[in-house]
Short mmCIF file of C-alpha atoms and ligand atoms in Angstrom, two decimals:
data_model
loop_
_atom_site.label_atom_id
_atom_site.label_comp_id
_atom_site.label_asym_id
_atom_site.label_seq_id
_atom_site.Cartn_x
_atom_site.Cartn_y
_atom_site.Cartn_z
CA UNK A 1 18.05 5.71 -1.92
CA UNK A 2 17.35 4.62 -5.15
CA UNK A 3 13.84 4.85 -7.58
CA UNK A 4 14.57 2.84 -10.11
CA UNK A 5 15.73 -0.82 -8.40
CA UNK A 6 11.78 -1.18 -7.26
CA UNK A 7 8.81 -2.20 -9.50
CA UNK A 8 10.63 -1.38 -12.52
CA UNK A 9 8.71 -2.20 -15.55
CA UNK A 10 8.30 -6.35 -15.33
CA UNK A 11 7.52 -6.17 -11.89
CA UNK A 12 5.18 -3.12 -12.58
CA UNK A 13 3.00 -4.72 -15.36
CA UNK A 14 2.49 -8.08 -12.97
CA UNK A 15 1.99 -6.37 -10.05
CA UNK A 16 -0.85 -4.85 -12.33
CA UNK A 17 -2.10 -7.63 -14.02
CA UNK A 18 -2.08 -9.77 -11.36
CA UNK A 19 -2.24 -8.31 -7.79
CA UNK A 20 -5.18 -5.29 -8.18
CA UNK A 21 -7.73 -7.46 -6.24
CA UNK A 22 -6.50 -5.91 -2.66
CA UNK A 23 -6.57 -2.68 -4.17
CA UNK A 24 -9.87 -3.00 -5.81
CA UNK A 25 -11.83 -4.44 -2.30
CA UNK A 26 -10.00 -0.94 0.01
CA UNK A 27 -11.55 0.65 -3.07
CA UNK A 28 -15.01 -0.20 -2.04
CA UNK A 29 -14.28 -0.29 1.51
CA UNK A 30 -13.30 2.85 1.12
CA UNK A 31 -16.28 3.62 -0.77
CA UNK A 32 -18.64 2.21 1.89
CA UNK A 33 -17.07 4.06 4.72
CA UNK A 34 -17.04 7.91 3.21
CA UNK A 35 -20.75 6.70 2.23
CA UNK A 36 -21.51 6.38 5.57
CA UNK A 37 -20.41 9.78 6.19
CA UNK A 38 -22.34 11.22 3.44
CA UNK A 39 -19.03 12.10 1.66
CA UNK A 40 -19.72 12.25 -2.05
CA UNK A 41 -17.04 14.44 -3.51
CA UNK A 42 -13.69 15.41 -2.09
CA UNK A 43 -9.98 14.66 -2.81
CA UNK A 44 -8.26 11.21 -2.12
CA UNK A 45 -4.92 11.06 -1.68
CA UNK A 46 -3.63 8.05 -2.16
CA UNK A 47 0.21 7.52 -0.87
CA UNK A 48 1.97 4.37 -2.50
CA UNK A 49 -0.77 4.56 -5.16
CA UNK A 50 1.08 1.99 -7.32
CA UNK A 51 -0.83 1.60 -10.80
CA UNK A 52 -3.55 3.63 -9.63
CA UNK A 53 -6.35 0.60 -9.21
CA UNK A 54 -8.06 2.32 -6.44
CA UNK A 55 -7.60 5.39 -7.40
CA UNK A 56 -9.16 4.61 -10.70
CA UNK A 57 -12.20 3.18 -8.71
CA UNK A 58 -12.73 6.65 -6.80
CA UNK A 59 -12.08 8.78 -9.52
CA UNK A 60 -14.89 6.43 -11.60
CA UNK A 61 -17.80 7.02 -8.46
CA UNK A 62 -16.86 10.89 -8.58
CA UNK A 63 -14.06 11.53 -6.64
CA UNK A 64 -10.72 13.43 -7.35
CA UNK A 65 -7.63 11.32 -6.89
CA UNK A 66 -3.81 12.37 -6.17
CA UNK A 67 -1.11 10.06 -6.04
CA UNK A 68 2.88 9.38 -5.45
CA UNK A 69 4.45 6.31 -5.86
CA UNK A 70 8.22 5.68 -5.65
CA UNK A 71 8.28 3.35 -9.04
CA UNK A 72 8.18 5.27 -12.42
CA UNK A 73 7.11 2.02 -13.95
CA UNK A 74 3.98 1.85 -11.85
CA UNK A 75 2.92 5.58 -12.24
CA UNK A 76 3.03 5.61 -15.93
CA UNK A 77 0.45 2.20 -15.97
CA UNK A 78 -1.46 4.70 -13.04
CA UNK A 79 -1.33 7.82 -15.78
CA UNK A 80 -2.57 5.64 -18.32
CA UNK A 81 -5.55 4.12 -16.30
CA UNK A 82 -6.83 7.06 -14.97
CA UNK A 83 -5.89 9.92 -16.81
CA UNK A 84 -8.04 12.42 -14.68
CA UNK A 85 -5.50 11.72 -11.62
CA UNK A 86 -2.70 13.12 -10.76
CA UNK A 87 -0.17 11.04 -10.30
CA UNK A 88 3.89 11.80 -9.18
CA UNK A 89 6.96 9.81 -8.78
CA UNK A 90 8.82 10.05 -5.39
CA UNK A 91 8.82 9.20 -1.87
CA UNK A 92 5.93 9.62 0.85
CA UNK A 93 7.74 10.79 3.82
CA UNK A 94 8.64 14.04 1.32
CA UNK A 95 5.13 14.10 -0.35
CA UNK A 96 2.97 17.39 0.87
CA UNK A 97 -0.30 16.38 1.36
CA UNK A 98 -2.72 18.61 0.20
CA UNK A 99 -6.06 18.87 2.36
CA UNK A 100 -8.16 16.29 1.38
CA UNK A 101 -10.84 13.89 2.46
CA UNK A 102 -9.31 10.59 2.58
CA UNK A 103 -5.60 9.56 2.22
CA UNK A 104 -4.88 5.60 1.63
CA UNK A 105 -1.59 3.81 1.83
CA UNK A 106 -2.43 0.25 0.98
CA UNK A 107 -0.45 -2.69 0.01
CA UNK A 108 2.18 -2.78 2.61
CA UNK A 109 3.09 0.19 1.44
CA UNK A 110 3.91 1.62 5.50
CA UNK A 111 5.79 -1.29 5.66
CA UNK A 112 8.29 -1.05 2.61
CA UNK A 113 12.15 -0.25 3.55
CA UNK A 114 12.58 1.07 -0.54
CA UNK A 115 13.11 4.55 1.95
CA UNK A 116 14.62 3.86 4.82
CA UNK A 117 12.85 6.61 6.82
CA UNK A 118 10.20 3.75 6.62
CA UNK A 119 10.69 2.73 10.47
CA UNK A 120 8.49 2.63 13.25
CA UNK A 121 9.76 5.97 14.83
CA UNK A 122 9.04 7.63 12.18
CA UNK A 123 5.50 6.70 11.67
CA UNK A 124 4.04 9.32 13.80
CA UNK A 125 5.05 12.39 12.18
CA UNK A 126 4.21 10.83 9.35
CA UNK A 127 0.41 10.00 10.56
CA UNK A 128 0.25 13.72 12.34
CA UNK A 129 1.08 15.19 8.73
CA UNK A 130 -2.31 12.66 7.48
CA UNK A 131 -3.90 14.30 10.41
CA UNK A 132 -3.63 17.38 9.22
CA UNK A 133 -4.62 17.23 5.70
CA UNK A 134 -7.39 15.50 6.78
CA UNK A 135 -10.91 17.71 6.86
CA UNK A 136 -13.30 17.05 9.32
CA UNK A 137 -14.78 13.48 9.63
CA UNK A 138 -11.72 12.46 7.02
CA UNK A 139 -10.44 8.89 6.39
CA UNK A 140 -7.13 7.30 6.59
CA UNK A 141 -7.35 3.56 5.45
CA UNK A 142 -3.87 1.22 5.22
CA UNK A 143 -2.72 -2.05 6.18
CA UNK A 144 0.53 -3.30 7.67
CA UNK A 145 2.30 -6.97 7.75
CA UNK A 146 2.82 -8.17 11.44
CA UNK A 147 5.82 -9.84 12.50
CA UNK A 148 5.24 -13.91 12.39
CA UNK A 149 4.08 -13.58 8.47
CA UNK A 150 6.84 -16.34 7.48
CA UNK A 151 5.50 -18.82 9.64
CA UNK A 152 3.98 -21.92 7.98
CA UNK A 153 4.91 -20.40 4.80
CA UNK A 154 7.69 -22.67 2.67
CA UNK A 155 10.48 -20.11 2.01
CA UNK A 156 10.67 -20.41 -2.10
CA UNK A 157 7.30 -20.29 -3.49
CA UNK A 158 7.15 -21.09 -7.67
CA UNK A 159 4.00 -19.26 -9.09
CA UNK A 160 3.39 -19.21 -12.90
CA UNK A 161 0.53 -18.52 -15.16
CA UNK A 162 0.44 -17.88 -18.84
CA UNK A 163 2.23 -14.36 -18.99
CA UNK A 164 5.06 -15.16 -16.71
CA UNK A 165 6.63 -17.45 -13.98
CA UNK A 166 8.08 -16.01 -10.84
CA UNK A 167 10.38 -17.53 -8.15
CA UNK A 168 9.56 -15.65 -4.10
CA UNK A 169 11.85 -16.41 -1.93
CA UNK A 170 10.89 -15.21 1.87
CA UNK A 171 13.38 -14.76 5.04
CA UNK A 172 11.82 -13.12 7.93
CA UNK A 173 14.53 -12.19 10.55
CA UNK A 174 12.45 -12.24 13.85
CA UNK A 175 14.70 -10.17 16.39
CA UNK A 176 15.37 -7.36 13.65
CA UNK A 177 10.88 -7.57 12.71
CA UNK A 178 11.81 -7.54 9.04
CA UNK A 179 10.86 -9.21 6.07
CA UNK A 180 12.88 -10.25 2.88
CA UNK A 181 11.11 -11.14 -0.54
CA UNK A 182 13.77 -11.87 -3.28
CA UNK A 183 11.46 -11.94 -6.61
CA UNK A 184 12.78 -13.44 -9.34
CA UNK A 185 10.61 -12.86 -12.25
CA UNK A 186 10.14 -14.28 -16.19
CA UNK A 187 7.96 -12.48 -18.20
CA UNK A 188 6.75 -13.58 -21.37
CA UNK A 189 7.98 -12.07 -24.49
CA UNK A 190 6.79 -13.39 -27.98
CA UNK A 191 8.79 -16.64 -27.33
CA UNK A 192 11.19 -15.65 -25.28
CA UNK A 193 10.96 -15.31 -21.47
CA UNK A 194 12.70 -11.75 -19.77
CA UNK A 195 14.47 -12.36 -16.75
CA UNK A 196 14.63 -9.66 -13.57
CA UNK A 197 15.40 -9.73 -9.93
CA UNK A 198 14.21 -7.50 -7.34
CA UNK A 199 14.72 -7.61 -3.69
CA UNK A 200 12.44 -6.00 -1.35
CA UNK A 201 13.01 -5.37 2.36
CA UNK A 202 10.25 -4.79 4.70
CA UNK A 203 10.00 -3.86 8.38
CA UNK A 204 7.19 -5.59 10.38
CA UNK A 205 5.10 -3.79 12.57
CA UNK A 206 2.78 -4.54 15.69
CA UNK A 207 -1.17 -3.94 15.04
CA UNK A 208 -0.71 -2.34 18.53
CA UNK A 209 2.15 -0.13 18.07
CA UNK A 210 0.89 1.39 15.34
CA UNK A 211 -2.71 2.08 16.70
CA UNK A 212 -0.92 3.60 19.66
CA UNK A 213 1.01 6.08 17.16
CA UNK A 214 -2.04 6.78 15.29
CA UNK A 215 -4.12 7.61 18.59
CA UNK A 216 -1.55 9.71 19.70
CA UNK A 217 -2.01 11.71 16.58
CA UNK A 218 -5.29 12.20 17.35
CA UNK A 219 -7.08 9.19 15.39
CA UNK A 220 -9.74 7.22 16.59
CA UNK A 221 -8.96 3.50 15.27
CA UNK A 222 -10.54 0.87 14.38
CA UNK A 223 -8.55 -1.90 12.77
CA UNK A 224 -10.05 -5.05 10.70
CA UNK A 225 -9.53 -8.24 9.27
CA UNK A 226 -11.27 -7.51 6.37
CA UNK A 227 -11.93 -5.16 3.27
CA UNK A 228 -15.47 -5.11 1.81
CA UNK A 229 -15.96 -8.00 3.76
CA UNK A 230 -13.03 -10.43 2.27
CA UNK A 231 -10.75 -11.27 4.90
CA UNK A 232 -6.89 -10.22 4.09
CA UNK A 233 -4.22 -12.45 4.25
CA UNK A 234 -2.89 -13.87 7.30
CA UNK A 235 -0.98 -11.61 9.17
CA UNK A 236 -1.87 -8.40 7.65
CA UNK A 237 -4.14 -5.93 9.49
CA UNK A 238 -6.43 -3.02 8.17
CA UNK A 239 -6.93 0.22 9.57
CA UNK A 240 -9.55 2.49 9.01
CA UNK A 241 -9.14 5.47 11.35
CA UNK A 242 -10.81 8.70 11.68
CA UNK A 243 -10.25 12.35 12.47
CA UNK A 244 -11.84 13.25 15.56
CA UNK A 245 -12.89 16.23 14.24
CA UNK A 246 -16.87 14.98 14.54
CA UNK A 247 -18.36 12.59 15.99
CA UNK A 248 -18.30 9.49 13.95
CA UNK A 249 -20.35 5.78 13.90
CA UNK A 250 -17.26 3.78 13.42
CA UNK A 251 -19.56 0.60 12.93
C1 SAM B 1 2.45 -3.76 -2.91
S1 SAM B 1 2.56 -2.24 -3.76
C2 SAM B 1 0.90 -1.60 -3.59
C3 SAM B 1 0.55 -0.61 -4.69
C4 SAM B 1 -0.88 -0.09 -4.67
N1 SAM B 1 -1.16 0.68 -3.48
C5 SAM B 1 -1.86 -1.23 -4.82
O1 SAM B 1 -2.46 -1.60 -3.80
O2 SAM B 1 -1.97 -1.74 -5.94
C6 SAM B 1 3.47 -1.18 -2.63
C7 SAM B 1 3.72 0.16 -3.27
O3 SAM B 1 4.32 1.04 -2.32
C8 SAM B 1 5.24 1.85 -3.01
N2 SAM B 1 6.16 2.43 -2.04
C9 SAM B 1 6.88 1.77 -1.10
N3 SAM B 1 7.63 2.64 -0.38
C10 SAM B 1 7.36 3.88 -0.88
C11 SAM B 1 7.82 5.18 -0.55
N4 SAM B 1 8.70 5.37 0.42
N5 SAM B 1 7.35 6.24 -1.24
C12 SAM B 1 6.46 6.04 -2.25
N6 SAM B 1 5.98 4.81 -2.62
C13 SAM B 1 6.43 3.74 -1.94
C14 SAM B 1 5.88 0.89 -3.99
O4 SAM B 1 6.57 1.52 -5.03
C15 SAM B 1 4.67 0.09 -4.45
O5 SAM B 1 4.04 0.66 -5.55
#
């Protein structure tokens, strides 16, 4: 397994620039469900933190944030934007979760193949560990791609805006459930445009397999369409599941 082929630095800074919105809206879902609960104060961890968007948004309402991220790239931008986190380099499945309030892993990040310990199997020791850490009443809010997310979608997709053009090309293999994005990216530079390439491999999951995983760790589930009420893209499905520690209004 290698750290450094994934959101290395180009990738990192548009992925940044460009892509925080998702981040931002679990942010204040987040935010609205440990409200609820009359959480305050308390550690999020947030697994897959990337550049440390939501994190910075917990840290900013009070909180204290911890983070790991496989890319280097993205947890220096995360170290620079919120400088009261804590933020480490390396992979999930070896990450020791500290007790803590809430955990997150959003963006796809469950679904990512950069580790290839990422596979369905091995989700629920994975979401037993979360259980764990989690004190009573605690959070565990992520989102997965389901299998079909291809569909209707052309399969090379030319974005561009004034800082960079990029090239996505998507293959989803159906019988194997995964996902191929081949991003090839030009970043601006003076006049100059910097060329990289970056392939990313993703296994698709079933909403349902995973909620049975999670109850069988003990959650109570609730998935959604939505984050702070703005519906995620097609295909993707949120999860905001509980400890059963207390009884909970999971409205
Ligand atoms: C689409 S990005 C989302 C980043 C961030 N959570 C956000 O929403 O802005 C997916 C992130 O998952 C991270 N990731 C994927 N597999 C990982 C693993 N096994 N261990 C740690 N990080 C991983 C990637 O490096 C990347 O930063």
């Amino acid at each position: 397994m290698s750290e450094s082929s994934f959101y290395q630095s180009p990738l990192a800074r548009v992925h940044n620039q460009s892509y925080g919105q998702h981040a931002r809206l679990a942010a204040q879902e987040l935010l609205r469900q440990l409200g609820k609960q009359g959480h305050q104060q308390g550690l999020i961890v947030g697994l897959g933190c990337g550049s440390g968007i939501l994190e910075e948004a917990m840290s900013r309402e009070g909180y204290d944030v911890l983070g790991v991220d496989y890319s280097t790239a993205l947890i220096g931008i995360a170290r620079q934007r919120c400088p009261q986190g804590q933020f480490h380099v390396g992979a999930l499945m070896d990450f020791e979760i500290p007790p803590c309030l809430a955990v997150t892993a959003v963006g796809e990040v469950l679904n990512y193949r950069f580790d290839e310990r990422h596979q369905l199997e091995n989700l629920l020791p994975l979401f037993e560990r979360i259980y764990r850490s989690l004190q009573p009443g605690g959070i565990f809010l992520f989102d997965i791609i389901e299998p079909g997310i291809a569909d209707g979608t052309p399969p090379v997709r030319l974005l561009e805006n004034e800082h960079w053009d990029m090239a996505l090309n998507f293959s989803e293999d159906k019988n194997a459930a995964t996902l191929q994005r081949e991003i090839t990216l030009y970043l601006k530079e003076g006049a100059l445009y910097r060329k990289s390439k970056e392939v990313h491999r993703l296994n698709l999951y079933r909403k349902e397999a995973v909620q049975q995983l999670l109850e069988q760790a003990g959650f109570a589930v609730a998935t959604t369409s939505s984050f702070a009420g703005q519906a995620l893209r097609r295909h993707h499905v949120g999860f905001v599941v509980k400890s059963k520690q207390i009884n909970l209004n999971t409205t």
